[in-house]
PDB file of C-alpha atoms in Angstrom:
ATOM      1  CA  UNK A   1     -34.624  25.155 108.806  1.00 81.00           C
ATOM      2  CA  UNK A   2     -38.276  24.105 109.197  1.00 93.00           C
ATOM      3  CA  UNK A   3     -40.135  23.620 112.455  1.00 95.00           C
ATOM      4  CA  UNK A   4     -42.508  20.924 113.710  1.00 96.00           C
ATOM      5  CA  UNK A   5     -44.587  20.733 116.863  1.00 94.00           C
ATOM      6  CA  UNK A   6     -43.040  18.946 119.815  1.00 94.00           C
ATOM      7  CA  UNK A   7     -44.794  18.414 123.126  1.00 93.00           C
ATOM      8  CA  UNK A   8     -46.075  21.981 123.355  1.00 92.00           C
ATOM      9  CA  UNK A   9     -43.108  23.753 121.742  1.00 96.00           C
ATOM     10  CA  UNK A  10     -41.984  24.320 118.159  1.00 98.00           C
ATOM     11  CA  UNK A  11     -38.844  22.356 117.323  1.00 98.00           C
ATOM     12  CA  UNK A  12     -36.455  23.401 114.564  1.00 98.00           C
ATOM     13  CA  UNK A  13     -35.117  20.445 112.592  1.00 98.00           C
ATOM     14  CA  UNK A  14     -32.787  19.614 109.713  1.00 98.00           C
ATOM     15  CA  UNK A  15     -33.516  16.722 107.359  1.00 98.00           C
ATOM     16  CA  UNK A  16     -31.323  15.227 104.641  1.00 98.00           C
ATOM     17  CA  UNK A  17     -31.535  12.208 102.380  1.00 98.00           C
ATOM     18  CA  UNK A  18     -34.085   9.522 101.718  1.00 97.00           C
ATOM     19  CA  UNK A  19     -34.448   6.029 103.099  1.00 97.00           C
ATOM     20  CA  UNK A  20     -34.982   4.542 106.547  1.00 98.00           C
ATOM     21  CA  UNK A  21     -35.518   7.360 109.061  1.00 98.00           C
ATOM     22  CA  UNK A  22     -32.829   8.224 111.597  1.00 98.00           C
ATOM     23  CA  UNK A  23     -33.261  10.794 114.363  1.00 98.00           C
ATOM     24  CA  UNK A  24     -30.371  12.467 116.212  1.00 98.00           C
ATOM     25  CA  UNK A  25     -30.991  13.755 119.751  1.00 98.00           C
ATOM     26  CA  UNK A  26     -28.141  16.070 120.686  1.00 98.00           C
ATOM     27  CA  UNK A  27     -26.499  16.469 124.069  1.00 98.00           C
ATOM     28  CA  UNK A  28     -25.943  19.418 126.389  1.00 98.00           C
ATOM     29  CA  UNK A  29     -24.437  22.572 124.890  1.00 98.00           C
ATOM     30  CA  UNK A  30     -24.969  21.220 121.382  1.00 97.00           C
ATOM     31  CA  UNK A  31     -27.538  21.518 118.596  1.00 98.00           C
ATOM     32  CA  UNK A  32     -28.570  20.181 115.204  1.00 98.00           C
ATOM     33  CA  UNK A  33     -25.894  22.260 113.450  1.00 97.00           C
ATOM     34  CA  UNK A  34     -23.153  20.367 115.292  1.00 97.00           C
ATOM     35  CA  UNK A  35     -24.424  17.199 113.624  1.00 98.00           C
ATOM     36  CA  UNK A  36     -24.538  18.568 110.068  1.00 97.00           C
ATOM     37  CA  UNK A  37     -21.445  16.640 108.820  1.00 97.00           C
ATOM     38  CA  UNK A  38     -22.787  13.413 110.341  1.00 98.00           C
ATOM     39  CA  UNK A  39     -26.190  14.004 108.723  1.00 98.00           C
ATOM     40  CA  UNK A  40     -24.502  14.372 105.328  1.00 98.00           C
ATOM     41  CA  UNK A  41     -22.569  11.119 105.853  1.00 98.00           C
ATOM     42  CA  UNK A  42     -25.655   9.241 107.019  1.00 98.00           C
ATOM     43  CA  UNK A  43     -27.769  10.584 104.154  1.00 98.00           C
ATOM     44  CA  UNK A  44     -25.058   9.400 101.766  1.00 97.00           C
ATOM     45  CA  UNK A  45     -25.287   5.984 103.431  1.00 96.00           C
ATOM     46  CA  UNK A  46     -28.967   5.787 102.539  1.00 97.00           C
ATOM     47  CA  UNK A  47     -30.737   7.219 105.573  1.00 98.00           C
ATOM     48  CA  UNK A  48     -33.370   9.881 105.929  1.00 98.00           C
ATOM     49  CA  UNK A  49     -31.237  11.674 108.514  1.00 98.00           C
ATOM     50  CA  UNK A  50     -32.957  14.126 110.860  1.00 98.00           C
ATOM     51  CA  UNK A  51     -31.504  16.249 113.669  1.00 98.00           C
ATOM     52  CA  UNK A  52     -33.356  18.844 115.703  1.00 98.00           C
ATOM     53  CA  UNK A  53     -32.647  21.555 118.230  1.00 98.00           C
ATOM     54  CA  UNK A  54     -34.035  20.421 121.570  1.00 98.00           C
ATOM     55  CA  UNK A  55     -36.198  22.891 123.471  1.00 98.00           C
ATOM     56  CA  UNK A  56     -34.170  25.911 124.544  1.00 97.00           C
ATOM     57  CA  UNK A  57     -31.578  25.514 121.780  1.00 98.00           C
ATOM     58  CA  UNK A  58     -31.300  27.207 118.394  1.00 95.00           C
ATOM     59  CA  UNK A  59     -34.650  28.436 117.117  1.00 93.00           C
ATOM     60  CA  UNK A  60     -36.664  25.824 118.995  1.00 98.00           C
ATOM     61  CA  UNK A  61     -39.143  27.055 121.554  1.00 97.00           C
ATOM     62  CA  UNK A  62     -39.060  26.771 125.327  1.00 96.00           C
ATOM     63  CA  UNK A  63     -41.515  27.510 128.128  1.00 93.00           C
ATOM     64  CA  UNK A  64     -41.220  30.760 130.074  1.00 91.00           C
ATOM     65  CA  UNK A  65     -39.698  30.559 132.570  1.00 94.00           C
ATOM     66  CA  UNK A  66     -37.513  27.566 131.713  1.00 96.00           C
ATOM     67  CA  UNK A  67     -35.417  26.735 134.797  1.00 94.00           C
ATOM     68  CA  UNK A  68     -35.255  22.958 134.316  1.00 95.00           C
ATOM     69  CA  UNK A  69     -36.321  20.068 132.147  1.00 97.00           C
ATOM     70  CA  UNK A  70     -36.604  16.314 132.549  1.00 96.00           C
ATOM     71  CA  UNK A  71     -35.582  13.396 130.386  1.00 97.00           C
ATOM     72  CA  UNK A  72     -39.260  12.447 130.177  1.00 96.00           C
ATOM     73  CA  UNK A  73     -40.197  15.902 128.869  1.00 97.00           C
ATOM     74  CA  UNK A  74     -37.445  15.734 126.268  1.00 97.00           C
ATOM     75  CA  UNK A  75     -38.586  12.261 125.200  1.00 98.00           C
ATOM     76  CA  UNK A  76     -42.116  13.594 124.712  1.00 98.00           C
ATOM     77  CA  UNK A  77     -40.676  16.212 122.344  1.00 98.00           C
ATOM     78  CA  UNK A  78     -38.705  13.602 120.399  1.00 98.00           C
ATOM     79  CA  UNK A  79     -41.686  11.291 120.148  1.00 98.00           C
ATOM     80  CA  UNK A  80     -43.981  14.070 118.977  1.00 98.00           C
ATOM     81  CA  UNK A  81     -41.435  15.098 116.343  1.00 98.00           C
ATOM     82  CA  UNK A  82     -41.106  11.538 115.024  1.00 98.00           C
ATOM     83  CA  UNK A  83     -44.862  11.292 114.646  1.00 98.00           C
ATOM     84  CA  UNK A  84     -45.193  14.761 113.101  1.00 97.00           C
ATOM     85  CA  UNK A  85     -42.600  13.852 110.462  1.00 98.00           C
ATOM     86  CA  UNK A  86     -44.004  10.338 109.898  1.00 98.00           C
ATOM     87  CA  UNK A  87     -40.518   9.068 110.763  1.00 98.00           C
ATOM     88  CA  UNK A  88     -41.309   6.201 113.128  1.00 98.00           C
ATOM     89  CA  UNK A  89     -39.997   3.647 113.724  1.00 98.00           C
ATOM     90  CA  UNK A  90     -36.560   5.225 113.405  1.00 98.00           C
ATOM     91  CA  UNK A  91     -32.962   4.479 114.172  1.00 98.00           C
ATOM     92  CA  UNK A  92     -32.386   6.723 117.192  1.00 98.00           C
ATOM     93  CA  UNK A  93     -29.007   8.319 117.880  1.00 98.00           C
ATOM     94  CA  UNK A  94     -28.515  10.119 121.195  1.00 98.00           C
ATOM     95  CA  UNK A  95     -25.443  11.813 122.649  1.00 98.00           C
ATOM     96  CA  UNK A  96     -24.968  12.649 126.334  1.00 97.00           C
ATOM     97  CA  UNK A  97     -28.264  13.977 127.658  1.00 97.00           C
ATOM     98  CA  UNK A  98     -29.706  12.900 124.315  1.00 98.00           C
ATOM     99  CA  UNK A  99     -28.615   9.324 125.041  1.00 98.00           C
ATOM    100  CA  UNK A 100     -30.856   9.366 128.117  1.00 97.00           C
ATOM    101  CA  UNK A 101     -33.712  10.638 125.964  1.00 98.00           C
ATOM    102  CA  UNK A 102     -33.190   7.773 123.525  1.00 98.00           C
ATOM    103  CA  UNK A 103     -33.120   5.207 126.324  1.00 98.00           C
ATOM    104  CA  UNK A 104     -36.332   6.651 127.749  1.00 97.00           C
ATOM    105  CA  UNK A 105     -37.990   6.242 124.340  1.00 98.00           C
ATOM    106  CA  UNK A 106     -36.758   2.649 124.140  1.00 98.00           C
ATOM    107  CA  UNK A 107     -38.284   1.962 127.559  1.00 97.00           C
ATOM    108  CA  UNK A 108     -41.575   3.895 127.255  1.00 97.00           C
ATOM    109  CA  UNK A 109     -42.200   4.190 123.507  1.00 98.00           C
ATOM    110  CA  UNK A 110     -40.569   1.128 121.920  1.00 98.00           C
ATOM    111  CA  UNK A 111     -42.862   1.348 118.897  1.00 98.00           C
ATOM    112  CA  UNK A 112     -40.977   4.490 117.804  1.00 98.00           C
ATOM    113  CA  UNK A 113     -37.576   2.798 117.445  1.00 98.00           C
ATOM    114  CA  UNK A 114     -36.098  -0.010 115.389  1.00 98.00           C
ATOM    115  CA  UNK A 115     -32.555   0.325 116.748  1.00 98.00           C
ATOM    116  CA  UNK A 116     -30.421   2.862 118.600  1.00 98.00           C
ATOM    117  CA  UNK A 117     -26.963   4.294 119.115  1.00 98.00           C
ATOM    118  CA  UNK A 118     -26.287   5.845 122.521  1.00 98.00           C
ATOM    119  CA  UNK A 119     -23.145   7.925 122.908  1.00 98.00           C
ATOM    120  CA  UNK A 120     -21.555   8.713 126.291  1.00 98.00           C
ATOM    121  CA  UNK A 121     -24.728   7.917 128.291  1.00 97.00           C
ATOM    122  CA  UNK A 122     -24.485   9.827 131.614  1.00 94.00           C
ATOM    123  CA  UNK A 123     -26.243   7.281 133.819  1.00 93.00           C
ATOM    124  CA  UNK A 124     -24.362   8.506 136.863  1.00 89.00           C
ATOM    125  CA  UNK A 125     -26.497   6.537 139.315  1.00 88.00           C
ATOM    126  CA  UNK A 126     -24.854   3.366 138.018  1.00 90.00           C
ATOM    127  CA  UNK A 127     -21.335   4.615 138.760  1.00 92.00           C
ATOM    128  CA  UNK A 128     -20.428   5.458 142.385  1.00 89.00           C
ATOM    129  CA  UNK A 129     -17.230   7.240 141.360  1.00 87.00           C
ATOM    130  CA  UNK A 130     -19.265   9.751 139.342  1.00 90.00           C
ATOM    131  CA  UNK A 131     -20.210  11.613 142.528  1.00 91.00           C
ATOM    132  CA  UNK A 132     -16.765  13.115 143.052  1.00 92.00           C
ATOM    133  CA  UNK A 133     -16.268  13.946 139.370  1.00 91.00           C
ATOM    134  CA  UNK A 134     -19.613  15.716 139.223  1.00 92.00           C
ATOM    135  CA  UNK A 135     -18.851  17.682 142.386  1.00 94.00           C
ATOM    136  CA  UNK A 136     -15.612  18.947 140.829  1.00 94.00           C
ATOM    137  CA  UNK A 137     -17.478  19.838 137.639  1.00 93.00           C
ATOM    138  CA  UNK A 138     -20.157  21.709 139.560  1.00 94.00           C
ATOM    139  CA  UNK A 139     -17.538  23.703 141.465  1.00 96.00           C
ATOM    140  CA  UNK A 140     -15.870  24.691 138.201  1.00 95.00           C
ATOM    141  CA  UNK A 141     -19.186  25.797 136.725  1.00 95.00           C
ATOM    142  CA  UNK A 142     -20.134  27.804 139.803  1.00 96.00           C
ATOM    143  CA  UNK A 143     -16.767  29.578 139.752  1.00 97.00           C
ATOM    144  CA  UNK A 144     -17.144  30.426 136.045  1.00 97.00           C
ATOM    145  CA  UNK A 145     -20.696  31.615 136.677  1.00 96.00           C
ATOM    146  CA  UNK A 146     -19.567  33.949 139.477  1.00 97.00           C
ATOM    147  CA  UNK A 147     -16.644  35.311 137.517  1.00 97.00           C
ATOM    148  CA  UNK A 148     -18.062  35.573 134.007  1.00 97.00           C
ATOM    149  CA  UNK A 149     -21.788  34.898 134.012  1.00 97.00           C
ATOM    150  CA  UNK A 150     -23.880  32.170 132.354  1.00 96.00           C
ATOM    151  CA  UNK A 151     -22.151  32.252 128.963  1.00 96.00           C
ATOM    152  CA  UNK A 152     -18.750  31.800 130.617  1.00 97.00           C
ATOM    153  CA  UNK A 153     -20.095  28.829 132.578  1.00 97.00           C
ATOM    154  CA  UNK A 154     -21.304  27.145 129.386  1.00 97.00           C
ATOM    155  CA  UNK A 155     -17.900  27.666 127.777  1.00 96.00           C
ATOM    156  CA  UNK A 156     -16.188  26.289 130.883  1.00 96.00           C
ATOM    157  CA  UNK A 157     -18.307  23.143 130.685  1.00 95.00           C
ATOM    158  CA  UNK A 158     -17.374  22.660 127.030  1.00 96.00           C
ATOM    159  CA  UNK A 159     -13.675  23.192 127.684  1.00 94.00           C
ATOM    160  CA  UNK A 160     -10.945  25.012 125.808  1.00 91.00           C
ATOM    161  CA  UNK A 161     -10.863  22.524 122.925  1.00 92.00           C
ATOM    162  CA  UNK A 162     -14.488  23.024 121.880  1.00 94.00           C
ATOM    163  CA  UNK A 163     -15.306  24.024 118.324  1.00 94.00           C
ATOM    164  CA  UNK A 164     -15.637  27.847 118.400  1.00 96.00           C
ATOM    165  CA  UNK A 165     -18.888  27.872 116.442  1.00 96.00           C
ATOM    166  CA  UNK A 166     -20.474  25.315 118.713  1.00 96.00           C
ATOM    167  CA  UNK A 167     -19.246  27.213 121.783  1.00 97.00           C
ATOM    168  CA  UNK A 168     -20.768  30.479 120.520  1.00 97.00           C
ATOM    169  CA  UNK A 169     -24.114  28.831 119.784  1.00 97.00           C
ATOM    170  CA  UNK A 170     -24.124  27.024 123.130  1.00 97.00           C
ATOM    171  CA  UNK A 171     -23.371  30.243 125.005  1.00 96.00           C
ATOM    172  CA  UNK A 172     -26.327  31.868 123.238  1.00 96.00           C
ATOM    173  CA  UNK A 173     -28.518  28.896 124.258  1.00 97.00           C
ATOM    174  CA  UNK A 174     -27.634  29.126 127.933  1.00 96.00           C
ATOM    175  CA  UNK A 175     -31.265  28.600 129.008  1.00 95.00           C
ATOM    176  CA  UNK A 176     -31.268  25.206 127.327  1.00 97.00           C
ATOM    177  CA  UNK A 177     -27.928  24.287 128.868  1.00 98.00           C
ATOM    178  CA  UNK A 178     -28.858  25.151 132.445  1.00 97.00           C
ATOM    179  CA  UNK A 179     -32.257  23.473 132.110  1.00 97.00           C
ATOM    180  CA  UNK A 180     -30.429  20.347 130.940  1.00 97.00           C
ATOM    181  CA  UNK A 181     -27.912  20.590 133.729  1.00 95.00           C
ATOM    182  CA  UNK A 182     -30.686  20.746 136.301  1.00 92.00           C
ATOM    183  CA  UNK A 183     -32.531  17.865 134.664  1.00 93.00           C
ATOM    184  CA  UNK A 184     -29.790  15.391 133.798  1.00 89.00           C
ATOM    185  CA  UNK A 185     -30.320  13.484 137.064  1.00 86.00           C
ATOM    186  CA  UNK A 186     -34.099  13.387 136.569  1.00 84.00           C
ATOM    187  CA  UNK A 187     -34.086   9.874 135.132  1.00 88.00           C
ATOM    188  CA  UNK A 188     -32.579   6.657 136.385  1.00 84.00           C
ATOM    189  CA  UNK A 189     -34.082   3.552 134.804  1.00 90.00           C
ATOM    190  CA  UNK A 190     -34.229   0.283 136.658  1.00 92.00           C
ATOM    191  CA  UNK A 191     -32.028  -2.554 135.535  1.00 94.00           C
ATOM    192  CA  UNK A 192     -35.189  -4.490 134.728  1.00 97.00           C
ATOM    193  CA  UNK A 193     -36.316  -1.743 132.344  1.00 97.00           C
ATOM    194  CA  UNK A 194     -32.996  -1.763 130.492  1.00 97.00           C
ATOM    195  CA  UNK A 195     -33.008  -5.569 130.290  1.00 97.00           C
ATOM    196  CA  UNK A 196     -36.451  -5.389 128.644  1.00 98.00           C
ATOM    197  CA  UNK A 197     -35.312  -3.215 125.696  1.00 98.00           C
ATOM    198  CA  UNK A 198     -35.933  -5.322 122.615  1.00 97.00           C
ATOM    199  CA  UNK A 199     -34.027  -3.598 119.802  1.00 98.00           C
ATOM    200  CA  UNK A 200     -30.314  -3.618 118.905  1.00 98.00           C
ATOM    201  CA  UNK A 201     -28.366  -0.862 120.664  1.00 98.00           C
ATOM    202  CA  UNK A 202     -24.777   0.181 120.072  1.00 98.00           C
ATOM    203  CA  UNK A 203     -23.171   1.946 123.046  1.00 98.00           C
ATOM    204  CA  UNK A 204     -20.378   4.297 121.955  1.00 98.00           C
ATOM    205  CA  UNK A 205     -17.611   6.049 123.845  1.00 98.00           C
ATOM    206  CA  UNK A 206     -14.455   7.668 122.533  1.00 98.00           C
ATOM    207  CA  UNK A 207     -10.810   8.032 123.536  1.00 97.00           C
ATOM    208  CA  UNK A 208     -11.559  11.326 125.315  1.00 95.00           C
ATOM    209  CA  UNK A 209     -14.670  10.157 127.169  1.00 96.00           C
ATOM    210  CA  UNK A 210     -14.344  10.661 130.944  1.00 94.00           C
ATOM    211  CA  UNK A 211     -13.607   7.473 132.852  1.00 94.00           C
ATOM    212  CA  UNK A 212     -16.812   7.598 134.896  1.00 94.00           C
ATOM    213  CA  UNK A 213     -18.887   7.987 131.710  1.00 96.00           C
ATOM    214  CA  UNK A 214     -17.071   4.996 130.180  1.00 97.00           C
ATOM    215  CA  UNK A 215     -18.003   3.044 133.306  1.00 96.00           C
ATOM    216  CA  UNK A 216     -21.649   4.083 132.886  1.00 95.00           C
ATOM    217  CA  UNK A 217     -21.573   3.038 129.231  1.00 97.00           C
ATOM    218  CA  UNK A 218     -20.140  -0.344 130.194  1.00 97.00           C
ATOM    219  CA  UNK A 219     -22.879  -0.797 132.797  1.00 96.00           C
ATOM    220  CA  UNK A 220     -25.604   0.050 130.261  1.00 96.00           C
ATOM    221  CA  UNK A 221     -24.168  -2.265 127.620  1.00 98.00           C
ATOM    222  CA  UNK A 222     -23.975  -5.120 130.116  1.00 97.00           C
ATOM    223  CA  UNK A 223     -27.701  -4.821 130.821  1.00 97.00           C
ATOM    224  CA  UNK A 224     -29.059  -4.469 127.292  1.00 97.00           C
ATOM    225  CA  UNK A 225     -30.075  -7.804 125.735  1.00 97.00           C
ATOM    226  CA  UNK A 226     -28.856  -6.946 122.224  1.00 98.00           C
ATOM    227  CA  UNK A 227     -25.944  -4.574 122.764  1.00 98.00           C
ATOM    228  CA  UNK A 228     -22.779  -3.823 120.855  1.00 98.00           C
ATOM    229  CA  UNK A 229     -19.967  -1.834 122.433  1.00 98.00           C
ATOM    230  CA  UNK A 230     -17.831   0.617 120.428  1.00 98.00           C
ATOM    231  CA  UNK A 231     -14.954   2.546 121.981  1.00 98.00           C
ATOM    232  CA  UNK A 232     -13.646   4.435 118.947  1.00 98.00           C
ATOM    233  CA  UNK A 233     -16.087   7.350 119.110  1.00 98.00           C
ATOM    234  CA  UNK A 234     -17.222   6.721 115.526  1.00 98.00           C
ATOM    235  CA  UNK A 235     -20.942   7.400 115.785  1.00 98.00           C
ATOM    236  CA  UNK A 236     -21.484   7.453 112.026  1.00 98.00           C
ATOM    237  CA  UNK A 237     -19.959   3.967 111.631  1.00 98.00           C
ATOM    238  CA  UNK A 238     -22.118   2.643 114.475  1.00 98.00           C
ATOM    239  CA  UNK A 239     -25.256   4.071 112.849  1.00 98.00           C
ATOM    240  CA  UNK A 240     -24.307   2.807 109.402  1.00 98.00           C
ATOM    241  CA  UNK A 241     -23.942  -0.719 110.760  1.00 98.00           C
ATOM    242  CA  UNK A 242     -27.479  -0.583 112.134  1.00 98.00           C
ATOM    243  CA  UNK A 243     -28.831   0.847 108.887  1.00 94.00           C
ATOM    244  CA  UNK A 244     -27.512  -2.129 106.912  1.00 83.00           C
TER     245      UNK A 244
END
């Protein structure tokens, strides 16, 4: 796949189809390849569908050393990529950590977006019950790290039901995963900032989404002026509706 310059790093991307631009920002322990079937479906629906490997994943670059990242840094990459590909304003699709990146772009760089889909947004600061769930998760990761090393910790985070190919790629991109993990709490927008977002946003969760993440998604949707809420996990359908 080709590369374009992000905010100081080369970002590998995949592009399919022609039409209104759409950019996918993947979550933790994921990559552009995990979105390939969705890109095909969205290209067939008439979009110029683009997904990229965030810094530290796939063949995208990363600083050395790379112990942590921030949502703001990731948004700078996404914005630079959109401009490099002449793909703005785009329909933005973000999952997990990528959902935070999309929201940051909607707050700071609204000229780059015409609509958005945010999937499982981990705005933990909005959900008091997230503290206990995250503590349990951290303990599980630390145990896996002690017993099996970084790759085992990544696989533990993904869980036993993860797609084997995705799990193998995520384990190989452990620097990106741990930088994300350190940086996922780096951004907590004010309610005023979310209320000021001026484009349509669909907030998506699925049947298997953790309860505290569902609560965060509900909180985000309640604040956005032009929000739709989807609970079926069908990201492609949500994006198609905004492409129409």
